[in-house]
Amino acid sequence: QVQLVESGGGLVQAGGSLRLSCTASGLRFDDYAMGWFRQAPGKEREGVSCIKWSGTSTYYSDSVKGRFTISRDVAKNTLYLQMNSLKPEDTAMYYCAAGQAYNRGSMTPSNFRHWGQGTQVTVSS
């Protein structure tokens, strides 16, 4: 049974940083693309960043490019999202997801089969 557990969310002032973690069990990182989505109240779920199962390719949405960095520790089965220069518009629930399709140009929620419960990120102005 696949389980994804996020942590690291919280309240931070604009310009600050947070690092999200996602610990996975029941799957091998080199079999799955791993990604981060976010959803703000009243908005659609948005793909933020994704890393291919090989670790050789990453995707970032235009809204976070240059500020967020995705990484993984295969030995620990843990995915990370380092978020710097946070803005109030980054406020959302952040979800970790695993899927077996990867597109370097976009992220589609339907391509991701397994989801975590989410961790809240709130950025104050």
Rosetta silent file (secondary structure, phi, psi, omega in degrees, C-alpha in Angstrom):
SEQUENCE: QVQLVESGGGLVQAGGSLRLSCTASGLRFDDYAMGWFRQAPGKEREGVSCIKWSGTSTYYSDSVKGRFTISRDVAKNTLYLQMNSLKPEDTAMYYCAAGQAYNRGSMTPSNFRHWGQGTQVTVSS
SCORE:     score description
SCORE:     0.000 S_00000001
   1 L     0.000  128.133 -178.776    0.000    0.000    0.000 S_00000001
   2 L   -82.433  134.452  176.259    1.401    3.357   -1.053 S_00000001
   3 E  -136.468  132.924  177.308    1.473    6.091    1.544 S_00000001
   4 E  -122.212  126.527 -176.619    2.707    9.658    1.142 S_00000001
   5 E  -126.160  116.367 -179.986    3.095   11.862    4.205 S_00000001
   6 E   -90.986  154.076  174.115    3.882   15.561    3.885 S_00000001
   7 E  -155.346  167.525  174.437    5.404   17.783    6.530 S_00000001
   8 L   104.519   -5.951  178.236    7.086   21.163    6.837 S_00000001
   9 L   -70.859  172.196  178.557    4.239   23.534    6.164 S_00000001
  10 E   164.520 -166.307 -179.925    3.502   26.505    8.372 S_00000001
  11 E  -103.888  128.664 -179.274    3.133   30.259    8.641 S_00000001
  12 E  -143.102  151.385  177.771    5.903   32.439    7.261 S_00000001
  13 E   -78.737  155.057  176.712    6.296   36.088    6.348 S_00000001
  14 L   -55.499  137.516 -176.680    6.650   37.167    2.751 S_00000001
  15 L    92.728  -11.586 -178.671   10.242   36.770    1.618 S_00000001
  16 L   -84.076 -174.475 -176.097   10.819   33.860    3.951 S_00000001
  17 L  -132.523  153.013  171.494   11.544   30.215    3.256 S_00000001
  18 E  -143.450  152.719  171.522   10.100   26.811    4.024 S_00000001
  19 E  -122.546  119.536  176.055   11.127   23.283    3.136 S_00000001
  20 E   -90.732  146.261  175.867    8.431   20.714    2.574 S_00000001
  21 E  -125.948  150.403  175.978    9.118   17.008    2.908 S_00000001
  22 E  -137.704  112.715  178.678    7.202   14.009    1.644 S_00000001
  23 E   -96.984  126.461 -175.583    8.062   10.595    2.989 S_00000001
  24 E  -109.688  143.783  172.379    6.889    7.741    0.802 S_00000001
  25 E  -135.487  151.297  178.488    6.291    4.106    1.609 S_00000001
  26 L    84.429    7.163  176.258    5.125    1.262   -0.584 S_00000001
  27 L  -148.357  161.574  176.003    6.789    2.523   -3.735 S_00000001
  28 L  -104.920  130.823 -178.240   10.229    2.932   -5.283 S_00000001
  29 H   -59.690  -32.429 -177.979   11.257    6.444   -6.277 S_00000001
  30 H   -81.433    7.079  171.770   12.931    5.178   -9.401 S_00000001
  31 H  -106.616   -8.971 -171.345    9.583    3.788  -10.609 S_00000001
  32 L  -132.698  145.433  162.286    7.597    6.999  -10.157 S_00000001
  33 E   -79.185  136.330 -179.078    7.552   10.628  -11.072 S_00000001
  34 E  -117.570  136.737 -175.883    7.147   12.580   -7.848 S_00000001
  35 E  -144.867  168.942  174.936    5.567   15.971   -7.693 S_00000001
  36 E  -119.770  130.292  171.999    4.133   18.777   -5.648 S_00000001
  37 E  -116.327  163.554  172.533    0.724   20.309   -6.283 S_00000001
  38 E  -142.222  154.746  178.945   -0.993   23.110   -4.439 S_00000001
  39 E  -144.522  120.668  175.334   -4.559   24.258   -4.072 S_00000001
  40 L   -94.959  156.134 -179.695   -5.780   27.534   -2.679 S_00000001
  41 L   -55.236  129.414  177.691   -9.392   28.012   -1.565 S_00000001
  42 L    79.539    3.812 -178.557  -11.676   28.464   -4.551 S_00000001
  43 L  -120.093  160.656  177.439   -8.947   27.641   -7.061 S_00000001
  44 L   -74.179  156.682  176.264   -8.039   24.583   -9.092 S_00000001
  45 L   -67.499  132.542 -173.699   -5.229   22.282   -8.077 S_00000001
  46 E  -117.693  131.311  174.111   -2.010   23.555   -9.642 S_00000001
  47 E   -74.513  125.956 -176.448    1.088   21.558  -10.490 S_00000001
  48 E   -99.252  -51.938 -176.625    4.074   23.249   -8.863 S_00000001
  49 E  -159.857  151.938 -176.887    7.059   21.000   -9.497 S_00000001
  50 E  -148.410  149.335  176.116    7.860   17.471  -10.531 S_00000001
  51 E  -128.802  134.408 -177.653   10.897   15.228  -10.794 S_00000001
  52 L   -69.682  155.869 -177.908   11.184   12.305  -13.163 S_00000001
  53 L   -56.173  -30.427  178.911   11.759    8.767  -11.831 S_00000001
  54 L   -78.660  -14.448 -176.001   15.337    8.885  -13.123 S_00000001
  55 L    77.836    4.069 -173.330   15.972   12.164  -11.327 S_00000001
  56 L   -94.099   -5.095 -178.297   17.340   13.578  -14.577 S_00000001
  57 L  -143.417  140.436  177.806   14.522   15.957  -15.392 S_00000001
  58 E  -132.418  156.974  177.228   12.475   18.447  -13.421 S_00000001
  59 E  -127.891  141.459  172.917    9.522   20.695  -14.091 S_00000001
  60 E  -133.761  139.452  172.946    8.569   23.971  -12.437 S_00000001
  61 L   -69.647  156.084 -179.033    5.517   26.085  -13.022 S_00000001
  62 L   -60.149  -30.794 -175.580    6.216   29.611  -14.188 S_00000001
  63 L   -70.655  -17.688 -177.851    4.856   30.971  -10.916 S_00000001
  64 L  -121.429   -6.280 -176.472    7.600   29.298   -8.841 S_00000001
  65 L   -58.036  131.336 -178.780   10.496   29.001  -11.257 S_00000001
  66 L    89.549  -12.401 -179.586   13.660   30.443   -9.752 S_00000001
  67 L  -115.382  -33.375 -177.231   12.241   30.393   -6.215 S_00000001
  68 E  -108.020  148.197  176.683   11.404   26.741   -5.543 S_00000001
  69 E  -134.471  125.825  176.826   13.689   23.710   -5.840 S_00000001
  70 E   -95.950  142.516  176.414   12.565   20.101   -5.923 S_00000001
  71 E  -153.396  170.717  179.302   14.875   17.331   -4.791 S_00000001
  72 E  -148.267  153.867  172.896   14.749   13.802   -3.490 S_00000001
  73 E  -118.189  101.898 -174.686   16.687   11.420   -1.315 S_00000001
  74 L   -63.185  -37.599 -179.046   16.207    7.993   -2.837 S_00000001
  75 L   -63.720  -33.141 -179.131   17.790    6.213    0.124 S_00000001
  76 L   -97.012   -0.858 -176.158   15.293    7.859    2.472 S_00000001
  77 L    51.086   43.645 -175.991   12.373    7.672    0.021 S_00000001
  78 E  -126.401  134.470  177.544   11.802   11.345    0.719 S_00000001
  79 E  -106.498  143.901 -179.244   10.879   14.156   -1.629 S_00000001
  80 E  -126.395  155.259  169.222   11.598   17.793   -0.812 S_00000001
  81 E  -137.056  107.219  175.532   10.446   21.195   -1.960 S_00000001
  82 E   -86.161  121.521 -176.273   12.643   24.094   -0.917 S_00000001
  83 E  -116.564  114.948 -179.931   10.609   27.265   -1.164 S_00000001
  84 L  -115.053  164.522  178.604   12.409   30.599   -1.047 S_00000001
  85 L    48.845   49.332 -175.437   11.266   34.186   -1.517 S_00000001
  86 L   -65.913  145.820 -179.363    7.747   33.182   -0.584 S_00000001
  87 L  -121.040  156.109  177.220    4.866   35.412   -1.597 S_00000001
  88 H   -54.581  -32.470 -179.755    1.332   35.702   -0.201 S_00000001
  89 H   -72.397   -5.778  173.055    0.059   34.143   -3.439 S_00000001
  90 H   -82.663   -7.207  179.712    1.982   30.962   -2.544 S_00000001
  91 L   -61.298  123.868 -177.768   -0.510   30.389    0.271 S_00000001
  92 E  -177.983  170.119  166.202   -2.192   27.049   -0.340 S_00000001
  93 E   -84.411  130.342 -178.898   -2.452   23.440    0.734 S_00000001
  94 E  -106.697  130.521 -176.616    0.520   21.621   -0.737 S_00000001
  95 E  -118.927  138.910  171.224    0.192   17.993   -1.803 S_00000001
  96 E   -91.644  143.008 -178.847    2.785   15.389   -2.622 S_00000001
  97 E  -145.976  153.031  179.257    1.881   13.018   -5.449 S_00000001
  98 E  -129.257  136.370  179.637    3.328   10.014   -7.283 S_00000001
  99 E  -150.879  169.703 -176.888    2.586    8.927  -10.819 S_00000001
 100 L  -113.803   22.416  171.738    3.991    6.902  -13.691 S_00000001
 101 L  -127.893  140.414 -179.204    3.683    9.513  -16.419 S_00000001
 102 L  -135.123  132.841  176.980    6.042   12.458  -16.758 S_00000001
 103 L  -130.031  118.034 -175.710    5.801   15.504  -18.973 S_00000001
 104 L   -69.119   -9.010 -176.937    8.612   18.019  -18.737 S_00000001
 105 L  -105.455   -9.082 -177.638    6.281   20.794  -19.892 S_00000001
 106 L  -165.864  168.216  175.264    3.314   20.426  -17.575 S_00000001
 107 L  -129.178  126.533 -179.829    1.750   18.586  -14.675 S_00000001
 108 L  -116.392  122.429 -177.912   -1.694   17.050  -14.894 S_00000001
 109 H   -53.007  -34.254 -176.825   -3.337   15.799  -11.683 S_00000001
 110 H   -68.076  -15.366  176.912   -4.876   12.843  -13.519 S_00000001
 111 H   -81.554   -6.362 -176.352   -1.358   11.544  -14.281 S_00000001
 112 E  -111.770  122.818 -172.821   -0.696   11.099  -10.566 S_00000001
 113 E   -90.220  -33.844 -173.880   -2.183    8.062   -8.918 S_00000001
 114 E  -114.918  139.135 -174.937   -1.103    8.439   -5.299 S_00000001
 115 E  -134.204  146.811  169.887   -1.617   11.499   -3.104 S_00000001
 116 L   -87.360 -179.599 -177.916   -0.725   12.658    0.361 S_00000001
 117 L   -84.400  -17.080  176.380   -3.064   14.446    2.735 S_00000001
 118 L   100.886  154.581  174.012   -1.417   17.810    2.278 S_00000001
 119 E  -136.645  134.903 -173.340    0.399   20.374    4.386 S_00000001
 120 E   -82.786  132.607  172.225   -0.742   23.978    4.731 S_00000001
 121 E  -118.315  124.400  178.917    1.542   26.834    3.724 S_00000001
 122 E  -125.471  124.959 -178.904    0.483   30.344    4.698 S_00000001
 123 E  -114.680  118.853 -179.110    2.504   33.382    3.690 S_00000001
 124 E   -92.992  149.251 -177.648    1.652   36.654    5.392 S_00000001
 125 L   -90.060    0.000    0.000    2.273   40.026    3.796 S_00000001
